[in-house]
């Protein structure tokens, strides 16, 4: 089964990194690059995702990017509801759902991010929190992916145990009658990607910090092949 590597640069990277990625990874069909919007067009021969999208089709929303724009330049995927968007830009579950619907309307697969806080995790509330997010953020139909990213694992170097990841990924998949692609994200690096990617319910990884290092991504792509 194909295992995906989704490289979320966040607000990082430059033309040097763009060129390094293209040189090193242009032949990989399981890599999705998520650069800042201004670089997406550089990756014309590779799969790309937006980091965000607006929930209106068009109009007087200075500074926003619509799903129509992303579709227009051939973008196939878009992150929606990343925890940084929720935390710093006040994105609610309802907003996340509207963004996901906009993507689906424009033939872009939304990668909808969900995850519990540290206190939810410590209080054993992970499944409850995820169920609420699934109920409130996910469209009823259309093609979408889910990225399970525990908030306490993002950028911290901490991850759930492999057993926990496997169990939660299975729990998320069990919420749907159809097969859904579910990624794991949160402190994935070359050193732990191999074990995480081997888990049967992990369809791929969403990588933040480590995606800025070509050697890290190269190693993950090799793990993904095995
Ligand atoms: P990280 O970020 O890999 O730096 O933990 C993951 C993410 O935010 O998607």
PDB file of C-alpha atoms and ligand atoms in Angstrom:
ATOM      1  CA  UNK A   1       0.000   0.000   0.000  1.00  0.00           C
ATOM      2  CA  UNK A   2       1.203   3.487  -0.841  1.00  0.00           C
ATOM      3  CA  UNK A   3       2.316   5.458   2.239  1.00  0.00           C
ATOM      4  CA  UNK A   4       2.228   9.245   1.915  1.00  0.00           C
ATOM      5  CA  UNK A   5       4.760  11.797   3.052  1.00  0.00           C
ATOM      6  CA  UNK A   6       3.149  15.226   3.361  1.00  0.00           C
ATOM      7  CA  UNK A   7       5.743  17.973   3.857  1.00  0.00           C
ATOM      8  CA  UNK A   8       4.263  21.038   5.562  1.00  0.00           C
ATOM      9  CA  UNK A   9       6.812  23.836   5.413  1.00  0.00           C
ATOM     10  CA  UNK A  10       4.554  26.182   7.388  1.00  0.00           C
ATOM     11  CA  UNK A  11       5.793  29.815   6.993  1.00  0.00           C
ATOM     12  CA  UNK A  12       9.316  28.640   6.136  1.00  0.00           C
ATOM     13  CA  UNK A  13      11.403  27.823   3.094  1.00  0.00           C
ATOM     14  CA  UNK A  14      12.618  29.839   0.142  1.00  0.00           C
ATOM     15  CA  UNK A  15      13.543  29.379  -3.527  1.00  0.00           C
ATOM     16  CA  UNK A  16      16.654  27.451  -2.489  1.00  0.00           C
ATOM     17  CA  UNK A  17      14.516  24.874  -0.703  1.00  0.00           C
ATOM     18  CA  UNK A  18      12.091  24.801  -3.646  1.00  0.00           C
ATOM     19  CA  UNK A  19      14.937  23.931  -6.007  1.00  0.00           C
ATOM     20  CA  UNK A  20      16.428  21.351  -3.654  1.00  0.00           C
ATOM     21  CA  UNK A  21      13.037  19.640  -3.378  1.00  0.00           C
ATOM     22  CA  UNK A  22      12.509  19.595  -7.117  1.00  0.00           C
ATOM     23  CA  UNK A  23      15.974  18.217  -7.799  1.00  0.00           C
ATOM     24  CA  UNK A  24      15.775  15.549  -5.120  1.00  0.00           C
ATOM     25  CA  UNK A  25      12.131  14.481  -5.152  1.00  0.00           C
ATOM     26  CA  UNK A  26      10.524  15.188  -8.517  1.00  0.00           C
ATOM     27  CA  UNK A  27      10.047  11.495  -9.273  1.00  0.00           C
ATOM     28  CA  UNK A  28       8.192  10.558  -6.085  1.00  0.00           C
ATOM     29  CA  UNK A  29       4.458  10.080  -6.487  1.00  0.00           C
ATOM     30  CA  UNK A  30       3.831   9.655  -2.737  1.00  0.00           C
ATOM     31  CA  UNK A  31       5.218  13.043  -1.693  1.00  0.00           C
ATOM     32  CA  UNK A  32       2.882  16.006  -1.275  1.00  0.00           C
ATOM     33  CA  UNK A  33       4.680  19.309  -0.806  1.00  0.00           C
ATOM     34  CA  UNK A  34       2.883  21.952   1.267  1.00  0.00           C
ATOM     35  CA  UNK A  35       4.896  25.132   0.707  1.00  0.00           C
ATOM     36  CA  UNK A  36       3.766  28.714   1.277  1.00  0.00           C
ATOM     37  CA  UNK A  37       1.232  29.634  -1.448  1.00  0.00           C
ATOM     38  CA  UNK A  38       3.714  31.736  -3.431  1.00  0.00           C
ATOM     39  CA  UNK A  39       5.823  28.664  -4.258  1.00  0.00           C
ATOM     40  CA  UNK A  40       3.083  26.226  -5.293  1.00  0.00           C
ATOM     41  CA  UNK A  41       3.385  27.036  -8.991  1.00  0.00           C
ATOM     42  CA  UNK A  42       7.080  26.153  -8.946  1.00  0.00           C
ATOM     43  CA  UNK A  43       6.098  22.540  -8.296  1.00  0.00           C
ATOM     44  CA  UNK A  44       4.191  22.043 -11.528  1.00  0.00           C
ATOM     45  CA  UNK A  45       5.365  18.441 -11.924  1.00  0.00           C
ATOM     46  CA  UNK A  46       4.850  17.419  -8.290  1.00  0.00           C
ATOM     47  CA  UNK A  47       1.875  16.992  -5.974  1.00  0.00           C
ATOM     48  CA  UNK A  48       1.217  20.044  -3.835  1.00  0.00           C
ATOM     49  CA  UNK A  49      -1.198  21.131  -1.147  1.00  0.00           C
ATOM     50  CA  UNK A  50      -2.221  24.562   0.090  1.00  0.00           C
ATOM     51  CA  UNK A  51      -1.647  25.235   3.791  1.00  0.00           C
ATOM     52  CA  UNK A  52      -5.001  26.952   4.098  1.00  0.00           C
ATOM     53  CA  UNK A  53      -7.942  28.169   2.024  1.00  0.00           C
ATOM     54  CA  UNK A  54     -10.795  30.643   2.486  1.00  0.00           C
ATOM     55  CA  UNK A  55     -14.386  29.433   2.791  1.00  0.00           C
ATOM     56  CA  UNK A  56     -15.898  31.842   0.267  1.00  0.00           C
ATOM     57  CA  UNK A  57     -15.712  31.351  -3.471  1.00  0.00           C
ATOM     58  CA  UNK A  58     -14.571  34.887  -4.294  1.00  0.00           C
ATOM     59  CA  UNK A  59     -15.194  38.477  -3.250  1.00  0.00           C
ATOM     60  CA  UNK A  60     -13.770  41.359  -1.230  1.00  0.00           C
ATOM     61  CA  UNK A  61     -11.603  39.364   1.175  1.00  0.00           C
ATOM     62  CA  UNK A  62      -8.219  41.017   0.764  1.00  0.00           C
ATOM     63  CA  UNK A  63      -5.352  38.647   1.353  1.00  0.00           C
ATOM     64  CA  UNK A  64      -7.342  35.422   1.182  1.00  0.00           C
ATOM     65  CA  UNK A  65      -6.884  32.548  -1.294  1.00  0.00           C
ATOM     66  CA  UNK A  66      -9.887  30.619  -2.565  1.00  0.00           C
ATOM     67  CA  UNK A  67     -10.261  26.973  -3.499  1.00  0.00           C
ATOM     68  CA  UNK A  68     -10.968  28.245  -7.014  1.00  0.00           C
ATOM     69  CA  UNK A  69      -7.497  29.836  -7.095  1.00  0.00           C
ATOM     70  CA  UNK A  70      -5.862  26.638  -5.894  1.00  0.00           C
ATOM     71  CA  UNK A  71      -7.781  24.581  -8.442  1.00  0.00           C
ATOM     72  CA  UNK A  72      -6.852  27.044 -11.154  1.00  0.00           C
ATOM     73  CA  UNK A  73      -3.129  26.380 -10.674  1.00  0.00           C
ATOM     74  CA  UNK A  74      -3.596  22.621 -10.452  1.00  0.00           C
ATOM     75  CA  UNK A  75      -3.367  22.100  -6.673  1.00  0.00           C
ATOM     76  CA  UNK A  76      -4.793  18.712  -5.738  1.00  0.00           C
ATOM     77  CA  UNK A  77      -4.841  18.920  -1.916  1.00  0.00           C
ATOM     78  CA  UNK A  78      -5.214  21.489   0.861  1.00  0.00           C
ATOM     79  CA  UNK A  79      -4.622  21.343   4.610  1.00  0.00           C
ATOM     80  CA  UNK A  80      -7.682  22.474   6.501  1.00  0.00           C
ATOM     81  CA  UNK A  81      -7.980  23.195  10.222  1.00  0.00           C
ATOM     82  CA  UNK A  82      -4.334  22.784  11.122  1.00  0.00           C
ATOM     83  CA  UNK A  83      -3.999  23.342  14.875  1.00  0.00           C
ATOM     84  CA  UNK A  84      -1.926  26.482  14.288  1.00  0.00           C
ATOM     85  CA  UNK A  85      -4.800  27.926  12.235  1.00  0.00           C
ATOM     86  CA  UNK A  86      -7.227  26.990  14.989  1.00  0.00           C
ATOM     87  CA  UNK A  87      -5.001  28.448  17.732  1.00  0.00           C
ATOM     88  CA  UNK A  88      -3.694  31.649  16.085  1.00  0.00           C
ATOM     89  CA  UNK A  89      -6.473  32.464  13.628  1.00  0.00           C
ATOM     90  CA  UNK A  90      -9.493  31.373  15.667  1.00  0.00           C
ATOM     91  CA  UNK A  91     -10.690  28.716  13.241  1.00  0.00           C
ATOM     92  CA  UNK A  92     -13.684  26.873  14.659  1.00  0.00           C
ATOM     93  CA  UNK A  93     -14.932  23.447  13.646  1.00  0.00           C
ATOM     94  CA  UNK A  94     -17.690  25.159  11.630  1.00  0.00           C
ATOM     95  CA  UNK A  95     -15.138  27.234   9.696  1.00  0.00           C
ATOM     96  CA  UNK A  96     -13.025  24.144   9.102  1.00  0.00           C
ATOM     97  CA  UNK A  97     -16.042  22.342   7.672  1.00  0.00           C
ATOM     98  CA  UNK A  98     -16.855  25.222   5.319  1.00  0.00           C
ATOM     99  CA  UNK A  99     -13.261  25.270   4.105  1.00  0.00           C
ATOM    100  CA  UNK A 100     -13.368  21.523   3.511  1.00  0.00           C
ATOM    101  CA  UNK A 101     -16.616  21.917   1.543  1.00  0.00           C
ATOM    102  CA  UNK A 102     -15.063  24.637  -0.624  1.00  0.00           C
ATOM    103  CA  UNK A 103     -12.174  22.303  -1.430  1.00  0.00           C
ATOM    104  CA  UNK A 104     -14.483  19.431  -2.326  1.00  0.00           C
ATOM    105  CA  UNK A 105     -16.560  21.725  -4.551  1.00  0.00           C
ATOM    106  CA  UNK A 106     -13.349  22.512  -6.464  1.00  0.00           C
ATOM    107  CA  UNK A 107     -12.013  18.964  -6.739  1.00  0.00           C
ATOM    108  CA  UNK A 108      -9.345  19.560  -4.129  1.00  0.00           C
ATOM    109  CA  UNK A 109      -8.959  16.907  -1.444  1.00  0.00           C
ATOM    110  CA  UNK A 110      -9.035  18.603   1.967  1.00  0.00           C
ATOM    111  CA  UNK A 111      -6.641  17.109   4.516  1.00  0.00           C
ATOM    112  CA  UNK A 112      -8.625  17.865   7.654  1.00  0.00           C
ATOM    113  CA  UNK A 113      -6.500  18.114  10.794  1.00  0.00           C
ATOM    114  CA  UNK A 114      -7.867  16.923  14.117  1.00  0.00           C
ATOM    115  CA  UNK A 115      -6.217  16.217  17.451  1.00  0.00           C
ATOM    116  CA  UNK A 116      -6.542  16.470  21.207  1.00  0.00           C
ATOM    117  CA  UNK A 117      -4.786  18.805  23.660  1.00  0.00           C
ATOM    118  CA  UNK A 118      -2.388  17.560  26.297  1.00  0.00           C
ATOM    119  CA  UNK A 119      -4.988  17.847  29.052  1.00  0.00           C
ATOM    120  CA  UNK A 120      -7.546  15.930  26.959  1.00  0.00           C
ATOM    121  CA  UNK A 121      -4.917  13.256  26.399  1.00  0.00           C
ATOM    122  CA  UNK A 122      -3.973  13.089  30.066  1.00  0.00           C
ATOM    123  CA  UNK A 123      -7.628  12.888  31.101  1.00  0.00           C
ATOM    124  CA  UNK A 124      -8.368  10.048  28.698  1.00  0.00           C
ATOM    125  CA  UNK A 125     -10.655  12.222  26.556  1.00  0.00           C
ATOM    126  CA  UNK A 126      -8.908  11.739  23.208  1.00  0.00           C
ATOM    127  CA  UNK A 127     -11.655   9.674  21.570  1.00  0.00           C
ATOM    128  CA  UNK A 128     -14.403  12.037  22.775  1.00  0.00           C
ATOM    129  CA  UNK A 129     -12.570  15.082  21.433  1.00  0.00           C
ATOM    130  CA  UNK A 130     -11.883  13.417  18.101  1.00  0.00           C
ATOM    131  CA  UNK A 131     -15.497  12.288  17.774  1.00  0.00           C
ATOM    132  CA  UNK A 132     -16.704  15.876  18.276  1.00  0.00           C
ATOM    133  CA  UNK A 133     -14.200  17.185  15.735  1.00  0.00           C
ATOM    134  CA  UNK A 134     -15.197  14.498  13.248  1.00  0.00           C
ATOM    135  CA  UNK A 135     -18.890  15.271  13.712  1.00  0.00           C
ATOM    136  CA  UNK A 136     -18.432  19.022  13.426  1.00  0.00           C
ATOM    137  CA  UNK A 137     -15.623  19.404  10.865  1.00  0.00           C
ATOM    138  CA  UNK A 138     -16.163  16.647   8.374  1.00  0.00           C
ATOM    139  CA  UNK A 139     -18.337  16.958   5.292  1.00  0.00           C
ATOM    140  CA  UNK A 140     -20.959  14.257   4.776  1.00  0.00           C
ATOM    141  CA  UNK A 141     -19.670  13.283   1.388  1.00  0.00           C
ATOM    142  CA  UNK A 142     -16.906  13.913  -1.076  1.00  0.00           C
ATOM    143  CA  UNK A 143     -13.310  12.847  -0.964  1.00  0.00           C
ATOM    144  CA  UNK A 144     -11.384  13.985   2.101  1.00  0.00           C
ATOM    145  CA  UNK A 145      -8.399  12.847   4.127  1.00  0.00           C
ATOM    146  CA  UNK A 146      -7.817  13.180   7.845  1.00  0.00           C
ATOM    147  CA  UNK A 147      -4.574  14.046   9.611  1.00  0.00           C
ATOM    148  CA  UNK A 148      -4.504  12.990  13.244  1.00  0.00           C
ATOM    149  CA  UNK A 149      -2.160  15.389  14.996  1.00  0.00           C
ATOM    150  CA  UNK A 150      -2.157  15.407  18.810  1.00  0.00           C
ATOM    151  CA  UNK A 151      -1.590  19.078  19.676  1.00  0.00           C
ATOM    152  CA  UNK A 152       0.964  18.163  22.328  1.00  0.00           C
ATOM    153  CA  UNK A 153       3.048  16.304  19.740  1.00  0.00           C
ATOM    154  CA  UNK A 154       3.337  19.160  17.228  1.00  0.00           C
ATOM    155  CA  UNK A 155       6.813  20.685  17.283  1.00  0.00           C
ATOM    156  CA  UNK A 156       7.586  19.241  20.719  1.00  0.00           C
ATOM    157  CA  UNK A 157       9.620  16.135  19.933  1.00  0.00           C
ATOM    158  CA  UNK A 158       7.019  14.066  21.803  1.00  0.00           C
ATOM    159  CA  UNK A 159       4.791  11.472  20.170  1.00  0.00           C
ATOM    160  CA  UNK A 160       2.191   9.010  21.398  1.00  0.00           C
ATOM    161  CA  UNK A 161       3.438   5.426  21.632  1.00  0.00           C
ATOM    162  CA  UNK A 162       3.157   3.289  18.509  1.00  0.00           C
ATOM    163  CA  UNK A 163       0.308   1.370  20.178  1.00  0.00           C
ATOM    164  CA  UNK A 164      -1.539   4.596  20.875  1.00  0.00           C
ATOM    165  CA  UNK A 165      -1.082   5.827  17.313  1.00  0.00           C
ATOM    166  CA  UNK A 166      -2.287   2.522  15.912  1.00  0.00           C
ATOM    167  CA  UNK A 167      -5.330   2.480  18.210  1.00  0.00           C
ATOM    168  CA  UNK A 168      -6.379   6.067  17.490  1.00  0.00           C
ATOM    169  CA  UNK A 169      -5.869   5.737  13.755  1.00  0.00           C
ATOM    170  CA  UNK A 170      -8.072   2.634  13.849  1.00  0.00           C
ATOM    171  CA  UNK A 171     -10.654   4.493  15.936  1.00  0.00           C
ATOM    172  CA  UNK A 172     -10.759   7.329  13.384  1.00  0.00           C
ATOM    173  CA  UNK A 173     -11.133   4.920  10.470  1.00  0.00           C
ATOM    174  CA  UNK A 174     -13.932   3.080  12.303  1.00  0.00           C
ATOM    175  CA  UNK A 175     -16.038   6.271  12.290  1.00  0.00           C
ATOM    176  CA  UNK A 176     -16.636   5.934   8.549  1.00  0.00           C
ATOM    177  CA  UNK A 177     -18.459   3.425   6.399  1.00  0.00           C
ATOM    178  CA  UNK A 178     -16.060   4.048   3.541  1.00  0.00           C
ATOM    179  CA  UNK A 179     -12.262   3.807   3.502  1.00  0.00           C
ATOM    180  CA  UNK A 180     -10.647   7.080   4.545  1.00  0.00           C
ATOM    181  CA  UNK A 181      -6.968   7.970   4.224  1.00  0.00           C
ATOM    182  CA  UNK A 182      -5.716   8.879   7.710  1.00  0.00           C
ATOM    183  CA  UNK A 183      -2.280  10.414   8.244  1.00  0.00           C
ATOM    184  CA  UNK A 184      -0.405  10.754  11.510  1.00  0.00           C
ATOM    185  CA  UNK A 185       1.372  14.033  12.314  1.00  0.00           C
ATOM    186  CA  UNK A 186       3.326  15.468  15.228  1.00  0.00           C
ATOM    187  CA  UNK A 187       7.125  15.311  15.662  1.00  0.00           C
ATOM    188  CA  UNK A 188       7.653  12.857  12.807  1.00  0.00           C
ATOM    189  CA  UNK A 189      11.323  12.683  11.820  1.00  0.00           C
ATOM    190  CA  UNK A 190      13.537  10.281   9.911  1.00  0.00           C
ATOM    191  CA  UNK A 191      14.347   8.465  13.151  1.00  0.00           C
ATOM    192  CA  UNK A 192      10.738   7.538  14.010  1.00  0.00           C
ATOM    193  CA  UNK A 193       9.058   7.604  10.577  1.00  0.00           C
ATOM    194  CA  UNK A 194      10.002   4.021   9.746  1.00  0.00           C
ATOM    195  CA  UNK A 195       8.146   2.552  12.720  1.00  0.00           C
ATOM    196  CA  UNK A 196       5.175   4.888  12.379  1.00  0.00           C
ATOM    197  CA  UNK A 197       4.799   4.211   8.655  1.00  0.00           C
ATOM    198  CA  UNK A 198       4.815   0.473   9.293  1.00  0.00           C
ATOM    199  CA  UNK A 199       1.612   0.698  11.356  1.00  0.00           C
ATOM    200  CA  UNK A 200      -1.190  -0.744   9.230  1.00  0.00           C
ATOM    201  CA  UNK A 201      -3.663   2.051  10.013  1.00  0.00           C
ATOM    202  CA  UNK A 202      -1.231   4.840   9.214  1.00  0.00           C
ATOM    203  CA  UNK A 203      -1.592   5.801   5.555  1.00  0.00           C
ATOM    204  CA  UNK A 204       1.167   8.366   5.736  1.00  0.00           C
ATOM    205  CA  UNK A 205       2.724  11.110   7.816  1.00  0.00           C
ATOM    206  CA  UNK A 206       2.289  14.870   7.980  1.00  0.00           C
ATOM    207  CA  UNK A 207       5.702  16.333   8.657  1.00  0.00           C
ATOM    208  CA  UNK A 208       6.347  19.895   9.855  1.00  0.00           C
ATOM    209  CA  UNK A 209       9.772  20.883  11.182  1.00  0.00           C
ATOM    210  CA  UNK A 210      11.667  17.967   9.662  1.00  0.00           C
ATOM    211  CA  UNK A 211      10.298  18.763   6.192  1.00  0.00           C
ATOM    212  CA  UNK A 212      12.759  21.675   5.946  1.00  0.00           C
ATOM    213  CA  UNK A 213      15.639  19.194   5.875  1.00  0.00           C
ATOM    214  CA  UNK A 214      16.098  17.405   2.556  1.00  0.00           C
ATOM    215  CA  UNK A 215      17.981  14.496   4.157  1.00  0.00           C
ATOM    216  CA  UNK A 216      15.117  13.915   6.612  1.00  0.00           C
ATOM    217  CA  UNK A 217      12.512  13.755   3.852  1.00  0.00           C
ATOM    218  CA  UNK A 218      14.761  11.610   1.680  1.00  0.00           C
ATOM    219  CA  UNK A 219      15.069   9.082   4.490  1.00  0.00           C
ATOM    220  CA  UNK A 220      11.304   9.103   5.136  1.00  0.00           C
ATOM    221  CA  UNK A 221      10.602   8.482   1.460  1.00  0.00           C
ATOM    222  CA  UNK A 222      12.909   5.466   1.628  1.00  0.00           C
ATOM    223  CA  UNK A 223      11.068   4.184   4.721  1.00  0.00           C
ATOM    224  CA  UNK A 224       7.760   4.701   2.937  1.00  0.00           C
ATOM    225  CA  UNK A 225       8.871   2.399   0.133  1.00  0.00           C
ATOM    226  CA  UNK A 226       9.589  -0.537   2.420  1.00  0.00           C
TER     227      UNK A 226
HETATM  228  P1  LIG B   1       5.989  18.923  13.441  1.00  0.00           P
HETATM  229  O1  LIG B   1       4.669  19.587  12.866  1.00  0.00           O
HETATM  230  O2  LIG B   1       6.354  17.782  12.529  1.00  0.00           O
HETATM  231  O3  LIG B   1       6.991  20.014  13.450  1.00  0.00           O
HETATM  232  O4  LIG B   1       5.658  18.403  14.816  1.00  0.00           O
HETATM  233  C1  LIG B   1       3.635  18.803  12.346  1.00  0.00           C
HETATM  234  C2  LIG B   1       2.547  19.689  11.824  1.00  0.00           C
HETATM  235  O5  LIG B   1       2.350  20.782  12.368  1.00  0.00           O
HETATM  236  O6  LIG B   1       1.856  19.350  10.856  1.00  0.00           O
END
